[in-house]
Amino acid sequence: MRNAVAGGEVTDEVAQLRTQLVAATAAVSDAYRHNARIVRVLTVLGQPSTPEQLVEQTLIVLSQVFGADVAGMARVVGDRLVLTGCCGLAETHPILDTGWVLGGAAAEAVAGGRAVARAEPDLTDVDIPADLAELRLRSGVWVPLTGGPDADDQMLFLFSRSAALLGPTELHLLASVADRLRLAVDARERSVAAERLATYGHQLSGYLELPQLLAQAATMLARLLGADSARVVTVDGGRARLGSSAPTAPHRRSRWSRPVSELPGWSAATRGEAYRGIDPGDGDGDARALLCAPVMRDGAPAALLYAYRDRRRPFQGEAVETARIFANHLAAAMTNAELYRALRDSEASLRHQATHDSLTGLANRSLAGEHLEQALSGTDPHPVGLLFCDLDKFKEVNDRLGHDAGDELLWQVADRLRGCVRGSDVLARFGGDEFVVILDSAADLDEVNEVGRRIVRVLEAPFPLRGERVQISASVGGVLGVRGRTTAGAMLRDADAAMYTAKNRGPGLVEVFDEAASHRSLDRLALRSELSHAVERDQLRLRYQPIVNLATSEILGFEALLRWHHPVRGVVPPDDFIPLAEETGAIIGIGDWVLAQACRQLAVWQRLPGRSRLGMNVNLSATQLQQPGVAVHTLGVIKDAGVSPGDICLEITEHSSIRTDVTEFATTLRGAGVNFALDDFGISYSNLSHLKRLPVGTLKIDRLFVDGMTAKDTDLGIVRAILAIADSIGLAVVAEGIETAEQRAALLALGCERGQGYLLGPPLSDEEATALLLGAGRRSVPARH
């Protein structure tokens, strides 16, 4: 009996052990299955992908590991659940667009912030929408994804045809997956947004025209936020204006041309804040989700960024931050565009001023010369005509009635001359009382003569001037040039010679180029020939004009100026012989002589007490730049004279023609310390291009603007603009031609620190300049040379 009892107890223990073993095996199996599920989900979450791809791949894996027939993600929009991703439904299923009413287990999960599972018979029609009835779904689980206080409620759901409920462990696993999925999607969205922001911010800076910039900004904003459409609305004087929209969607432009106070989100924009909401519609269809971000400049909205989505995809918190950063990029790009427009307008204004006469508005010498060269290089079979006109007795009128009356007379003359030329011809004022007409297509010399007589006739009628009727006339010289054979210089020379023939014969006459004019032209050729020997015959002299500190009168250096003392002709003006030297190539040898003389003189002066840092400016012709090895040669001349390259400044005339590549020349000399200055800045069209081609350190304001700055607002504005340009790119400025104390004071008031002119010191011989440096006769101005 005792043995039987003992045997029963053993049997019970074995059965109990077996039960425990089965339970342990099941637990291990469940743990393995759960771990396998976690590994599969974590593998998907860890793979590189876009946010959309991540959601799609995660839903596929969840449907597989949990045996779900439908897996999806939805966002709570008002009282509805709107799908943002789904696996298990056809792409054309209507519920993907409409969603369904939030209720039942889904509402319980959102309200409680926890996973909820239901199966038949507890499952109701409120839990799973009737639109899915054909799938015969018998169980479901709803897991909320909450992304923080600034995020909209989202939900992960799994529906199955099986009535088996998921256990607590599985629900806990799904909740963990939901949190990880939310974090992974947020991280990817931030990464994509950051990458696009960096790219778009860089790209925006490349658009310098405002319309194109705003158009690109609208397109980029739509892509950046995944919006259906986007708009940039500019704010101008309290009114809104549609800057651009993208993608190209229908819109009512009138809606954006209204007071800014009526714009959606304007109140938040005035505080520099973004706005999210629902736009009731602007003509594009139903109400849509709206995001508005202000583009702030100087503490106020300069534009508003609008992005739109359909209501089932409202913008979340990360979209707001992305839009704010993009708005900052756009604000910087708009500033760049405005600076570019201001610079372009300023350059256009300076170009017009540089190529047109400020008094008459006609083309000036530089523009006329350029046009004449272009006309002569053309293929038109007809020749080019040129007329050189000089007013008779203009000086008497100017002296008797004053310069203002003279200017008014020149303006009236220009107005009459406009009626003498065709639209294709060019009328220019060369300076003073000289005018030039270029006939683009002249039949023969008779036609040139006829236009000249027309000019004489139109100027015969008296001019009303200061209550008087002033009578003047014009002497006109004409010439005909053959395209491809005649040069612009030759035509100007011959027309000028013909004009002087007409003037010598009497006022109001026309003369075409003839033998007499040819003799005068030969005389000019003789001068060119004699110039080539001027150096060896010791006929050239240097004069040195001081460059001073305008505030302290300290002498900073000198500009070396060339003079030609001809044994028969006397002093030949530089404006007469420098162009000849450039035409003949004599300027190369003359330039070497000038540079060597100036450097040697500087070496002497730098040995004087307190003058070791004295500088020397030397003019350099564009012709010299075209010579091979000019950089090494120039540097050798400077060093042979015993001065530091850093004390030498080479002046390039701003209107000189630099057509060759000067990169090697400029790089070599600048690397050795040689400085560059752009002379006569502002009087030609090539100024800004020269700033790009040469390492210019100094701009020299032409005396033309300095002379008029105390009397004309235009000249004062030009000087101010030049100083602003120089300051913006770190250049020094020297004002030329200062002759009055008023000019000096005006320049100082504008911030110009250095200058030269007869008020500060005329061109001096080396002996006079030495005496000035030693302190002798500082206030006594030597005679002009």
CSV table of C-alpha atoms in Angstrom, one decimal, residues 438-627:
chain,number,residue,atom,x,y,z
A,438,ILE,CA,29.6,109.2,-88.1
A,439,LEU,CA,27.7,108.2,-91.2
A,440,ASP,CA,27.4,104.4,-91.0
A,441,SER,CA,26.7,104.1,-94.7
A,442,ALA,CA,27.7,106.9,-97.0
A,443,ALA,CA,27.3,106.7,-100.8
A,444,ASP,CA,30.3,108.9,-101.6
A,445,LEU,CA,32.2,112.1,-100.6
A,446,ASP,CA,29.4,114.2,-102.1
A,447,GLU,CA,27.0,112.8,-99.5
A,448,VAL,CA,29.5,113.6,-96.7
A,449,ASN,CA,29.7,117.1,-98.1
A,450,GLU,CA,25.9,117.5,-98.2
A,451,VAL,CA,25.5,116.5,-94.6
A,452,GLY,CA,28.2,119.0,-93.7
A,453,ARG,CA,26.4,121.8,-95.5
A,454,ARG,CA,23.1,120.7,-93.8
A,455,ILE,CA,24.9,121.1,-90.4
A,456,VAL,CA,26.2,124.6,-91.4
A,457,ARG,CA,22.7,125.7,-92.5
A,458,VAL,CA,20.9,124.4,-89.4
A,459,LEU,CA,23.3,126.4,-87.2
A,460,GLU,CA,23.0,129.7,-89.1
A,461,ALA,CA,19.7,130.7,-87.4
A,462,PRO,CA,20.3,132.8,-84.2
A,463,PHE,CA,20.1,131.0,-80.8
A,464,PRO,CA,17.9,132.6,-78.1
A,465,LEU,CA,20.3,132.9,-75.1
A,466,ARG,CA,19.9,135.0,-71.9
A,467,GLY,CA,17.5,137.4,-73.6
A,468,GLU,CA,19.7,137.8,-76.7
A,469,ARG,CA,19.8,136.3,-80.2
A,470,VAL,CA,23.3,134.9,-80.5
A,471,GLN,CA,24.7,134.2,-83.9
A,472,ILE,CA,27.4,131.5,-84.4
A,473,SER,CA,28.6,129.2,-87.2
A,474,ALA,CA,30.5,126.0,-87.6
A,475,SER,CA,33.5,124.9,-89.5
A,476,VAL,CA,33.1,121.3,-90.8
A,477,GLY,CA,35.7,118.8,-92.1
A,478,GLY,CA,34.6,115.6,-93.8
A,479,VAL,CA,36.3,112.4,-94.9
A,480,LEU,CA,35.3,109.0,-96.4
A,481,GLY,CA,36.7,105.7,-95.1
A,482,VAL,CA,36.7,102.3,-96.7
A,483,ARG,CA,35.8,99.4,-94.5
A,484,GLY,CA,38.6,97.0,-93.9
A,485,ARG,CA,41.3,99.4,-95.1
A,486,THR,CA,40.9,102.7,-93.3
A,487,THR,CA,41.6,103.1,-89.6
A,488,ALA,CA,39.6,105.1,-87.2
A,489,GLY,CA,42.7,107.1,-86.2
A,490,ALA,CA,43.4,108.0,-89.8
A,491,MET,CA,39.8,109.2,-90.4
A,492,LEU,CA,39.8,111.3,-87.3
A,493,ARG,CA,43.1,112.8,-88.2
A,494,ASP,CA,42.1,113.6,-91.7
A,495,ALA,CA,38.7,115.0,-90.8
A,496,ASP,CA,40.4,117.2,-88.2
A,497,ALA,CA,42.8,118.4,-90.8
A,498,ALA,CA,40.0,119.2,-93.2
A,499,MET,CA,38.1,121.1,-90.5
A,500,TYR,CA,41.1,123.3,-89.8
A,501,THR,CA,41.3,124.0,-93.6
A,502,ALA,CA,37.7,125.1,-93.5
A,503,LYS,CA,38.2,127.3,-90.5
A,504,ASN,CA,41.3,129.0,-92.0
A,505,ARG,CA,39.2,129.8,-95.1
A,506,GLY,CA,36.5,131.5,-93.0
A,507,PRO,CA,33.6,130.7,-90.6
A,508,GLY,CA,30.7,128.5,-91.6
A,509,LEU,CA,32.4,126.5,-94.3
A,510,VAL,CA,32.6,122.8,-95.2
A,511,GLU,CA,35.8,121.1,-96.4
A,512,VAL,CA,36.5,117.5,-97.3
A,513,PHE,CA,39.9,116.0,-97.0
A,514,ASP,CA,42.2,117.3,-99.8
A,515,GLU,CA,45.9,117.8,-100.6
A,516,ALA,CA,46.2,120.7,-98.1
A,517,ALA,CA,44.8,118.6,-95.4
A,518,SER,CA,47.1,115.9,-96.5
A,519,HIS,CA,50.1,118.2,-96.0
A,520,ARG,CA,48.9,118.9,-92.4
A,521,SER,CA,48.6,115.2,-92.0
A,522,LEU,CA,52.1,114.7,-93.2
A,523,ASP,CA,53.2,117.3,-90.7
A,524,ARG,CA,51.6,115.1,-88.0
A,525,LEU,CA,53.5,112.1,-89.4
A,526,ALA,CA,56.7,114.1,-89.2
A,527,LEU,CA,56.0,114.7,-85.5
A,528,ARG,CA,55.5,111.0,-85.0
A,529,SER,CA,58.9,110.4,-86.6
A,530,GLU,CA,60.6,113.0,-84.4
A,531,LEU,CA,59.0,111.5,-81.3
A,532,SER,CA,60.8,108.2,-81.9
A,533,HIS,CA,64.1,110.0,-81.4
A,534,ALA,CA,63.0,112.2,-78.4
A,535,VAL,CA,64.7,110.0,-75.8
A,536,GLU,CA,68.1,109.7,-77.5
A,537,ARG,CA,68.0,113.5,-78.2
A,538,ASP,CA,67.4,114.3,-74.5
A,539,GLN,CA,64.1,116.1,-75.3
A,540,LEU,CA,62.0,114.4,-72.7
A,541,ARG,CA,61.6,115.7,-69.1
A,542,LEU,CA,59.8,114.4,-66.1
A,543,ARG,CA,57.7,116.6,-63.8
A,544,TYR,CA,56.6,115.3,-60.4
A,545,GLN,CA,53.2,116.2,-58.9
A,546,PRO,CA,52.8,115.6,-55.2
A,547,ILE,CA,50.1,113.1,-53.9
A,548,VAL,CA,49.2,114.3,-50.4
A,549,ASN,CA,47.1,113.4,-47.4
A,550,LEU,CA,44.1,115.8,-47.7
A,551,ALA,CA,43.7,116.1,-44.0
A,552,THR,CA,47.3,116.7,-43.0
A,553,SER,CA,49.0,117.9,-46.2
A,554,GLU,CA,51.6,115.2,-45.7
A,555,ILE,CA,53.3,114.3,-49.0
A,556,LEU,CA,52.8,110.6,-49.6
A,557,GLY,CA,54.5,110.4,-53.0
A,558,PHE,CA,54.6,111.8,-56.5
A,559,GLU,CA,53.1,111.1,-59.9
A,560,ALA,CA,55.7,111.2,-62.7
A,561,LEU,CA,54.4,113.3,-65.6
A,562,LEU,CA,56.1,113.3,-69.0
A,563,ARG,CA,56.9,116.5,-71.0
A,564,TRP,CA,58.4,116.8,-74.5
A,565,HIS,CA,60.5,119.9,-75.1
A,566,HIS,CA,60.8,120.1,-78.9
A,567,PRO,CA,63.7,122.2,-80.1
A,568,VAL,CA,61.5,123.9,-82.8
A,569,ARG,CA,57.9,123.4,-81.7
A,570,GLY,CA,58.4,124.1,-78.1
A,571,VAL,CA,56.5,122.2,-75.4
A,572,VAL,CA,54.3,119.6,-77.1
A,573,PRO,CA,51.2,118.8,-75.0
A,574,PRO,CA,51.1,115.2,-73.8
A,575,ASP,CA,47.6,114.8,-75.3
A,576,ASP,CA,49.2,115.4,-78.7
A,577,PHE,CA,52.3,113.2,-78.5
A,578,ILE,CA,51.2,110.3,-76.2
A,579,PRO,CA,48.6,109.0,-78.7
A,580,LEU,CA,51.3,109.3,-81.4
A,581,ALA,CA,53.7,107.4,-79.3
A,582,GLU,CA,51.1,104.6,-78.8
A,583,GLU,CA,50.3,104.5,-82.5
A,584,THR,CA,54.0,104.1,-83.5
A,585,GLY,CA,55.1,101.9,-80.7
A,586,ALA,CA,57.5,104.5,-79.5
A,587,ILE,CA,55.7,104.4,-76.1
A,588,ILE,CA,57.6,101.2,-75.3
A,589,GLY,CA,61.0,102.8,-75.2
A,590,ILE,CA,59.6,106.0,-73.8
A,591,GLY,CA,57.8,104.1,-71.1
A,592,ASP,CA,61.0,102.3,-70.1
A,593,TRP,CA,62.8,105.6,-69.8
A,594,VAL,CA,60.1,107.2,-67.7
A,595,LEU,CA,60.0,104.2,-65.3
A,596,ALA,CA,63.7,104.1,-64.9
A,597,GLN,CA,64.0,107.9,-64.4
A,598,ALA,CA,61.2,108.0,-61.9
A,599,CYS,CA,62.5,105.0,-59.9
A,600,ARG,CA,66.0,106.4,-59.7
A,601,GLN,CA,64.7,109.8,-58.6
A,602,LEU,CA,62.6,108.0,-55.9
A,603,ALA,CA,65.7,106.3,-54.6
A,604,VAL,CA,67.4,109.6,-54.2
A,605,TRP,CA,64.4,111.1,-52.3
A,606,GLN,CA,64.0,108.1,-50.1
A,607,ARG,CA,67.5,108.8,-48.7
A,608,LEU,CA,66.3,112.2,-47.4
A,609,PRO,CA,65.4,112.4,-43.7
A,610,GLY,CA,62.0,111.1,-43.0
A,611,ARG,CA,61.2,110.2,-46.6
A,612,SER,CA,62.0,106.4,-46.6
A,613,ARG,CA,58.4,105.4,-47.3
A,614,LEU,CA,57.8,107.9,-50.1
A,615,GLY,CA,56.0,106.4,-53.1
A,616,MET,CA,56.1,107.0,-56.9
A,617,ASN,CA,53.2,106.6,-59.4
A,618,VAL,CA,54.1,105.9,-63.0
A,619,ASN,CA,51.7,105.8,-65.9
A,620,LEU,CA,51.7,102.6,-68.0
A,621,SER,CA,50.3,102.4,-71.5
A,622,ALA,CA,48.1,99.6,-72.6
A,623,THR,CA,50.6,99.1,-75.6
A,624,GLN,CA,53.3,98.3,-73.1
A,625,LEU,CA,51.2,95.4,-71.7
A,626,GLN,CA,51.2,93.7,-75.1
A,627,GLN,CA,54.9,93.2,-75.1
